[in-house]
Structures are given as structure tokens and as C-alpha cells.
Coordinates of C-alpha atoms and ligand atoms in Angstrom, one line a residue:
X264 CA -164.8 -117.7 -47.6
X265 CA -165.2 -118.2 -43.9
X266 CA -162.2 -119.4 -42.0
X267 CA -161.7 -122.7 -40.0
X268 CA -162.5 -123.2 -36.7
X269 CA -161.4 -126.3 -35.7
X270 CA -161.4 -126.2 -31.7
X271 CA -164.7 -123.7 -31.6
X272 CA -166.2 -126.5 -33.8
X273 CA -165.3 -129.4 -31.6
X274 CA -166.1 -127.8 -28.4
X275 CA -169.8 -126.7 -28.0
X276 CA -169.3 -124.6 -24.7
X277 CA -167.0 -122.1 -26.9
X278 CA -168.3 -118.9 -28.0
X279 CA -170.8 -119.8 -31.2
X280 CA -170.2 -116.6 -33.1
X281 CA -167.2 -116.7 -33.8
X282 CA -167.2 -118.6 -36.8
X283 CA -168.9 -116.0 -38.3
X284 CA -166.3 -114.2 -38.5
X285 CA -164.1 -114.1 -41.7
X286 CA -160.8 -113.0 -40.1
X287 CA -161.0 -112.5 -36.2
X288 CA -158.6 -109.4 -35.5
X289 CA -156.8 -109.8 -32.1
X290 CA -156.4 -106.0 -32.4
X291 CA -154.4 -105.7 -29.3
X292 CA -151.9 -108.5 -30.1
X293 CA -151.5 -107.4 -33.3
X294 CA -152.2 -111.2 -34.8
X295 CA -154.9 -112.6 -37.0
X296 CA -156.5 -115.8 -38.6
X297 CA -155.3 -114.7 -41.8
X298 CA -151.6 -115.5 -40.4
X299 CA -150.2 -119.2 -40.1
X300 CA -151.2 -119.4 -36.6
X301 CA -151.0 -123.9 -36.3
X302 CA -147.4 -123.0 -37.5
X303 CA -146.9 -120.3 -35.3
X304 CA -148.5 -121.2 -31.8
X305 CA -149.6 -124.9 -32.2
X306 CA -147.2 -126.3 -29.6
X307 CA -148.2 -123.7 -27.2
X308 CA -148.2 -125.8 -23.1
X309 CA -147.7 -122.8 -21.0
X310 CA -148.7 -118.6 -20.8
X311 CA -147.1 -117.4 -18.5
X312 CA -148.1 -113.7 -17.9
X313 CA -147.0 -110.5 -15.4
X314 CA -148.0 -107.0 -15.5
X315 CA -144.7 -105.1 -17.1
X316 CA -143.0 -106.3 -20.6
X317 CA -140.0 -106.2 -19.2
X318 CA -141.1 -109.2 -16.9
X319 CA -141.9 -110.7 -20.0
X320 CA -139.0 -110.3 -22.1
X321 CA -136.6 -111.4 -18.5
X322 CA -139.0 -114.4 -18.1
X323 CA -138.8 -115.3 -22.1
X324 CA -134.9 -115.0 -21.6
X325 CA -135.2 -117.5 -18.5
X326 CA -137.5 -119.9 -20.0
X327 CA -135.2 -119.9 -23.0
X328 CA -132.1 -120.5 -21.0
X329 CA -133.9 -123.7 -19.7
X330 CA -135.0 -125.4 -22.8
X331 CA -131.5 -124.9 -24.3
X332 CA -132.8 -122.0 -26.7
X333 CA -130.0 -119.9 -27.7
X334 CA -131.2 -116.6 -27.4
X335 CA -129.3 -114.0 -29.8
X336 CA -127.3 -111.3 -29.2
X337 CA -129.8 -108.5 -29.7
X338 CA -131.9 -110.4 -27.3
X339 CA -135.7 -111.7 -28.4
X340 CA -138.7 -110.7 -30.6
X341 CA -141.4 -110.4 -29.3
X342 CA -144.2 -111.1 -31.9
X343 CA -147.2 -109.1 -33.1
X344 CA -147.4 -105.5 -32.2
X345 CA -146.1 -104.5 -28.6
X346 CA -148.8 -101.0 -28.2
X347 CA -150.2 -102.3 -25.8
X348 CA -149.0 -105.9 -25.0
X349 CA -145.6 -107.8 -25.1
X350 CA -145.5 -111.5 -26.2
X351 CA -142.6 -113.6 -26.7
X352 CA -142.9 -117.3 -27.7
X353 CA -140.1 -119.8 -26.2
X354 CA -140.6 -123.3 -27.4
X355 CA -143.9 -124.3 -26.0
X356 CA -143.9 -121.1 -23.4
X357 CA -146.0 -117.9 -24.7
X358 CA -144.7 -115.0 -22.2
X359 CA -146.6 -112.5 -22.4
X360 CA -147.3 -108.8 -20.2
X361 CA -151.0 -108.7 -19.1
X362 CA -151.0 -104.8 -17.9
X363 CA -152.0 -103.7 -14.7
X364 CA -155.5 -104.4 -14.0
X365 CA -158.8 -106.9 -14.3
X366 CA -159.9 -104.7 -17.5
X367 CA -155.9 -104.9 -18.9
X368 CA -155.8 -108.5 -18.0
X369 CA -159.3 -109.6 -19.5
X370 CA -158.6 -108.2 -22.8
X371 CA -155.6 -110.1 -23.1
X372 CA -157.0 -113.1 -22.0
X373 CA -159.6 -113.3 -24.3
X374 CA -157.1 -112.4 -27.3
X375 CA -154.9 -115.3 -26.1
X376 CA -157.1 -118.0 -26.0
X377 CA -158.6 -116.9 -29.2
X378 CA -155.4 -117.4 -30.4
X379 CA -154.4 -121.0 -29.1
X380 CA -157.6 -122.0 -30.2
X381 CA -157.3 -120.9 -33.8
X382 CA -153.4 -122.4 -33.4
X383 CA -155.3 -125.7 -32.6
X384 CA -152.9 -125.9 -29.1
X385 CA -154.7 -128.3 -27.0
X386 CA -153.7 -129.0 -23.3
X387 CA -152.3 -125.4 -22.1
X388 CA -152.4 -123.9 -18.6
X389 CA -152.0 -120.3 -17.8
X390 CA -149.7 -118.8 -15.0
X391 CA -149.7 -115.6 -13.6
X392 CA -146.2 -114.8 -12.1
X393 CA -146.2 -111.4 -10.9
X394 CA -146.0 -108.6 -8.0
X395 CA -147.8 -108.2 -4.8
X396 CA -148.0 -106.8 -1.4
X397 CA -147.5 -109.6 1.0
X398 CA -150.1 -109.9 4.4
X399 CA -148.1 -111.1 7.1
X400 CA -145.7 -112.4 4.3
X401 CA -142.2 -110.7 4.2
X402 CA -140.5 -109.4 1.1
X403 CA -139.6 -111.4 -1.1
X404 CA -141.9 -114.6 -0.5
X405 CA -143.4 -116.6 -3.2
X406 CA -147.1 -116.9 -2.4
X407 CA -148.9 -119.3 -4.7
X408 CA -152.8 -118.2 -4.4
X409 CA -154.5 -121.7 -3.4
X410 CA -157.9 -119.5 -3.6
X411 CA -158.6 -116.1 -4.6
X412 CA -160.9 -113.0 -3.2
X413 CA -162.2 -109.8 -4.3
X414 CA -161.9 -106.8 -2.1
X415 CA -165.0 -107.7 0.5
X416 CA -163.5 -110.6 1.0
X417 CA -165.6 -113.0 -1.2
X418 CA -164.4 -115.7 -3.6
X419 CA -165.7 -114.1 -6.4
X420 CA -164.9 -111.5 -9.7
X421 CA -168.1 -109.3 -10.3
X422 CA -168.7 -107.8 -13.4
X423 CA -171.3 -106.2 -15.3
X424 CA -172.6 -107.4 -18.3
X425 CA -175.6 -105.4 -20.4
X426 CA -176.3 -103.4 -16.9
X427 CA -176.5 -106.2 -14.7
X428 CA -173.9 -107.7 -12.0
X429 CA -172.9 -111.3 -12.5
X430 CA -170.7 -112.5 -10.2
X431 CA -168.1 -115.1 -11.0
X432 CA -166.1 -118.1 -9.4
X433 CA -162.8 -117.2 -9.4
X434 CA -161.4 -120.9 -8.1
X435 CA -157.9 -121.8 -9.3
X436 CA -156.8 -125.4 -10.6
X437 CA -156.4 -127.4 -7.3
X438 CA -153.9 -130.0 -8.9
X439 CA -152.0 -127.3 -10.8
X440 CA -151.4 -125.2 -7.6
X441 CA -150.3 -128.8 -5.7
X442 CA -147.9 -129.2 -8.2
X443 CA -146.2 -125.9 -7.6
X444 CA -146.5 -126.1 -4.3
X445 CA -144.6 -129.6 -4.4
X446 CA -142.1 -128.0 -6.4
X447 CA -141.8 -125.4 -3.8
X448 CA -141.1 -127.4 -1.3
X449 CA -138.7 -129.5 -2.7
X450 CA -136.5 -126.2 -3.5
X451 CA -134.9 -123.4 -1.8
X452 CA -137.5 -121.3 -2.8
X453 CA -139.2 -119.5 0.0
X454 CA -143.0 -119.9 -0.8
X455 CA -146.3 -119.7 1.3
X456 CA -149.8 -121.4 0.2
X457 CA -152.1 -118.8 0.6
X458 CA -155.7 -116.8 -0.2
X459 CA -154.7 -114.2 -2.5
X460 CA -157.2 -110.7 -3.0
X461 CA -157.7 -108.9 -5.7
X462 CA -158.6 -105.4 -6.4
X463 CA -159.5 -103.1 -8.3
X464 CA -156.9 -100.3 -7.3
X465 CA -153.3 -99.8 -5.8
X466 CA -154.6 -97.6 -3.3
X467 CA -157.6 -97.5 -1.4
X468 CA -158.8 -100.6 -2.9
X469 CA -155.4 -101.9 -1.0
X470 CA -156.3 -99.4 2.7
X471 CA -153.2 -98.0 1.7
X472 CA -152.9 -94.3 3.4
X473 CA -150.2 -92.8 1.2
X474 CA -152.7 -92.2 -2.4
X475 CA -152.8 -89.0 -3.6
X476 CA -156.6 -88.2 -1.8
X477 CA -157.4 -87.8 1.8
X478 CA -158.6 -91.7 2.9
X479 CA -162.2 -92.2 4.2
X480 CA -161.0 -94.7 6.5
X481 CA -158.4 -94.4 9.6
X482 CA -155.2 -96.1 10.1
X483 CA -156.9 -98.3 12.8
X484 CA -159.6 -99.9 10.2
X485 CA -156.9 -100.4 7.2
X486 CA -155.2 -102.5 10.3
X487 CA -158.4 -104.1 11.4
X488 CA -159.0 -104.8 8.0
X489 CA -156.1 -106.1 7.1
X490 CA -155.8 -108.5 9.8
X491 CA -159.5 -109.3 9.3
X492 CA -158.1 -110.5 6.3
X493 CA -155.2 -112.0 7.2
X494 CA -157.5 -114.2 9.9
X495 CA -159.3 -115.3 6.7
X496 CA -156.3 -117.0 5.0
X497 CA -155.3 -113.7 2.9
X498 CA -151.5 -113.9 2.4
X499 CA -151.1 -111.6 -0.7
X500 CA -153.1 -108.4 -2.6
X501 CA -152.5 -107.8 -6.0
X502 CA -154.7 -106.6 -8.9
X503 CA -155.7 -109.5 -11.5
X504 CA -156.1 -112.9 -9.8
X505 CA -159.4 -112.4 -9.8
X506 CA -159.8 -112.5 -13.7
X507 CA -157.6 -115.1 -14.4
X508 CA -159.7 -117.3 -12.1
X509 CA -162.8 -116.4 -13.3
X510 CA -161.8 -115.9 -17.0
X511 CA -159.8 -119.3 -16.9
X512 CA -162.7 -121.1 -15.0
X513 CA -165.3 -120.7 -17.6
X514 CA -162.5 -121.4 -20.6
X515 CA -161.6 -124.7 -18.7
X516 CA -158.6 -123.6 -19.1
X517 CA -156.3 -124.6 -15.5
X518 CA -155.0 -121.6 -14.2
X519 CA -152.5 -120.5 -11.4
X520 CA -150.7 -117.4 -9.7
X521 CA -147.7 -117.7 -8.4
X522 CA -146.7 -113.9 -6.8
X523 CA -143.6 -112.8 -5.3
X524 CA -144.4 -110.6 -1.8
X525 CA -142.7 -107.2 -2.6
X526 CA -143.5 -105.9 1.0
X527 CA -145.8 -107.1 4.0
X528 CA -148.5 -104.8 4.4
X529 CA -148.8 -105.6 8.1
X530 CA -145.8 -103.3 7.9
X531 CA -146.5 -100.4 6.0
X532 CA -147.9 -99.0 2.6
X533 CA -144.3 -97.9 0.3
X534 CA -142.4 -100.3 -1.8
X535 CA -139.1 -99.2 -1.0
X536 CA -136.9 -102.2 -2.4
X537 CA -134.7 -101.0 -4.7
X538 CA -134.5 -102.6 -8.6
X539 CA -131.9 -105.3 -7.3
X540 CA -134.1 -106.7 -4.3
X541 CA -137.3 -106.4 -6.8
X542 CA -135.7 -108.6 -9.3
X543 CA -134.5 -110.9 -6.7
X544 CA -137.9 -110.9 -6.0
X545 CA -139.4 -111.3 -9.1
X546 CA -136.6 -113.9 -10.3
X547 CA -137.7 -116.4 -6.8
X548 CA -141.7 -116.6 -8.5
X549 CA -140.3 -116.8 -12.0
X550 CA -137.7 -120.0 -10.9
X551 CA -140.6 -121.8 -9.0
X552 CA -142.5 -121.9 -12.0
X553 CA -139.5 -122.6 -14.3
X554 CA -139.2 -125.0 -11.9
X555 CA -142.5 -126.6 -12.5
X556 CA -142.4 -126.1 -16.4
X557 CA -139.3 -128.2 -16.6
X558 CA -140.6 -130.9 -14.7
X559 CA -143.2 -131.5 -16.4
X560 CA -141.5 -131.4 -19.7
X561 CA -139.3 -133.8 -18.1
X562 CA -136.0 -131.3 -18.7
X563 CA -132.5 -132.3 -16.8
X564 CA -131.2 -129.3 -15.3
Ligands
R2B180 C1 -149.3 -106.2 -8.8 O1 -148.5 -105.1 -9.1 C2 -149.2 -104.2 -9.9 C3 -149.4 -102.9 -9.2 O2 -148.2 -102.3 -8.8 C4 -150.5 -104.9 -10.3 O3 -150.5 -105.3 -11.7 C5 -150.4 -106.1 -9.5 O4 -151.3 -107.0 -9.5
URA181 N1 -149.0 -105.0 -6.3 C1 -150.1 -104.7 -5.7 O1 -151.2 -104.7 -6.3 N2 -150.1 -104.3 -4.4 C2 -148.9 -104.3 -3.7 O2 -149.0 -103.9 -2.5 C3 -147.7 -104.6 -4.3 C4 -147.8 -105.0 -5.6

């Protein structure tokens, strides 16, 4: 017996073979179509995502704390198998831990929206609230990505499919970045609108000079570089904007990054914040888009 597809079937621009699939395995989530995913996932508004789990689990907490969730004692669940991933469901908030990296990200993506199609959710956006190194932007700044860039500089995620390069728009949702840019400004939250770039590694990728291998470029080009991109509207560089654009693009799925500024790399290379300052950090991204999420639900502080 084949399973039901409702969403695939009703929308023609989803991926066709999937419903010939008995039970679609979301190995890496540890879920399947065989579970009571309507029940489970149907009210689904809002992933919000970061790199680490432990992001997740805080941001879970928070967005539970909001909706007037009690949260017990032993703290929350997350749900399906954590091996690679960490998801925790909060009312209609999935938080989930994306990894670091386009490849980590991407996997995850395509397991989520697999599975808020199968729930039958209808109407969610996705959020990346995460880490990055701030361009001209001092610690602790929110920057919410109004476009994003891949490492030359272009507004694009390339990627290869069956040995050729396709190359990707990675434009965000204009109206869903407004929003949270609104909200920003109506808070104490410090946050700039910016061009965010995304790479493929934390080091040379970056022009940082402190990797473990001898750099091919001077400390003069990583500065010309960097302010190169600075003079092109690049306020942030972190590691999966890219794919969440691109990915969230071709779903029609709206899609925004909110990323807290954990140094300014007009400054240097190290993160030397300690855990306190990082989770103040972390916290000021996570509140805006709190922020946001209660809003729109229409929730009295
Ligand atoms: C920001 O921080 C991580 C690297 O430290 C990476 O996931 C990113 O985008
Ligand atoms: N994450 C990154 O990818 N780069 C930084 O500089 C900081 C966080």
C-alpha cells in the first residue's frame, strides 16, 4: 500500500517521485511516514535552526517560555534520533540544529520539509538564527541578511549536480526580513540590515590567517578583500545562508537569517568572547526573532 501524499499531490512543482515511495525514511531525523506525523508536526509556523544543539535546546526553552509552555524539570525532548541533528517541537516552533556547513544544512533542510509536507503544515517560514563574524559590525550585533553572497562575492549558491555546476539564487523573503527588521527597530536590540556571505570554510574561505596551513594570501589582500566586501554591503560571514536561500527559494518556502556578530573581522581573526558574552550574543538574535514569532501569533508579553 503506498502512503498519502497530500501536499506533493496538490502542488505540481514538488518532487514527483516521492510518492513512490512506500515509507520515506528521514534517516537523519530519525522520523518516518509510517509515524503519525499530521498529529505530530501539523501545526508547524516556524523552524527555527542554528548550527549547535545546544542553541537548539536554549532556543526551544525560550520559545517555550513565551508561549506559556511549562517546560519540565528535566528540561525538553527532543524528538527522533539526535546522531546527527537535534529537534525540539514548541507549540507551532520546530527548533532544530542544522550543523555547521551548506552540505550539514542541506540535508536537514530537505528532511524537514519532507516532513511538514507529509504533517500537511501549510504556511511555515524558516529562520536561521545563528553565529557569525561581523564586517565592520562589532560583537554582539544582530545582523539580519537582507541578501546573501557566496565567497566571490556573487548572489548565488553553486552546486554540482550529475557533474555539472548550477548555480542558484540565494534571495531571502523581502517582507519576512522587513518584518524583523521592524521589530528590530522597535526594541532594544542592536541590529544592522545587511549582505551576509557565505562560505564554504571557517578559515581561508573567511581570509582568516590563524588556520592550521600556511595562507596563500597576505594580510594586506585578506584586508583589501574584506573591505572590498564591506564596500559591497557585506556586514556578516558565516557558513549556510547560502543554502537556506537557495534551498528555501526553490521550496517557496520564505526564509530569513537573523545572526548575532561574534567579532568584527575588520579587527582580527580569534573569537575570544568568553561563554557568557557568546550567549549574550546569541540570546540578542534569538529575542529579535522571539520577538517577531510573538507578534505575529499575536502573544502579550
Ligand atoms: C557560524 O558559525 C559556525 C562556524 O563557527 C558556522 O556554522 C557558522 O555559519
Ligand atoms: N561563524 C563563522 O562562520 N565565521 C565567523 O567568523 C564567526 C562565526
Amino acid at each position: 500500500m503506498s502512503i498519502k501524499h497530500p501536499e506533493i499531490e496538490r502542488e505540481s512543482q514538488q518532487n514527483p517521485h516521492l510518492v513512490n515511495l512506500e515509507v520515506d525514511y528521514l534517516y537523519h531525523l530519525g522520523l518516518d511516514t509510517s509515524m503519525d506525523l499530521p498529529s505530530m508536526f501539523g501545526d508547524v509556523k516556524y523552524v527555527c535552526m542554528g548550527g549547535s544543539p545546544e542553541r537548539a535546546e536554549q532556543f526551544a526553552i525560550k520559545a517555550a517560555e513565551r508561549l506559556g509552555i511549562s517546560v519540565p524539570e528535566e528540561g525538553l525532548e527532543p524528538v527522533g534520533k539526535t546522531e546527527r541533528y537535534s529537534l525540539y517541537k514548541v507549540g507551532p516552533i520546530i527548533s532544530l540544529s542544522h550543523g555547521i556547513g551548506m552540505p550539514s544544512a542541506s540535508i536537514v533542510l530537505h528532511e524537514v520539509t519532507k516532513l511538514l509536507r507529509y504533517a500537511g503544515s501549510t504556511d511555515f517560514k524558516y529562520i536561521r538564527i545563528g553565529t557569525s563574524g561581523g564586517v565592520g559590525v562589532d560583537p554582539g550585533e544582530v545582523v539580519v541578511s537582507t541578501n546573501v553572497v557566496d565567497g566571490k562575492l556573487n548572489p548565488v549558491h553553486e552546486v554540482v549536480e550529475l557533474g555539472k555546476s548550477v548555480e542558484l539564487d540565494t534571495a531571502l523573503d523581502s517582507n519576512l526580513v522587513q518584518s524583523l527588521l521592524t521589530i528590530a527597530s522597535e526594541s532594544d536590540i542592536s541590529a544592522t540590515a545587511g549582505t551576509t556571505m557565505s562560505t564554504d570554510s571557517f578559515y581561508a574561505a573567511q581570509g582568516r590567517l590563524d588556520g592550521a596551513l600556511n595562507p596563500r594570501y597576505t594580510e594586506t589582500e585578506k584586508m583589501d578583500f574584506l573591505q572590498l566586501a564591506y564596500d559591497k554591503g557585506v556586514r556578516n560571514i558565516e557558513m549556510e545562508a547560502a543554502i537556506i536561500g537557495a534551498f528555501c527559494r526553490e521550496a517557496g518556502i520564505p526564509a530569513a537569517v537573523v545572526c548575532a556578530a561574534i567579532l568584527n573581522r575588520l579587527d582580527g581573526d580569534q573569537v575570544g568572547s568568553t561563554i557568557e558574552e557568546l550567549e549574550q550574543f546569541s540570546d540578542n538574535a534569538q529575542q529579535l526573532v522571539l520577538n517577531l514569532i510573538s507578534k505575529e501569533l499575536n502573544l502579550t508579553d
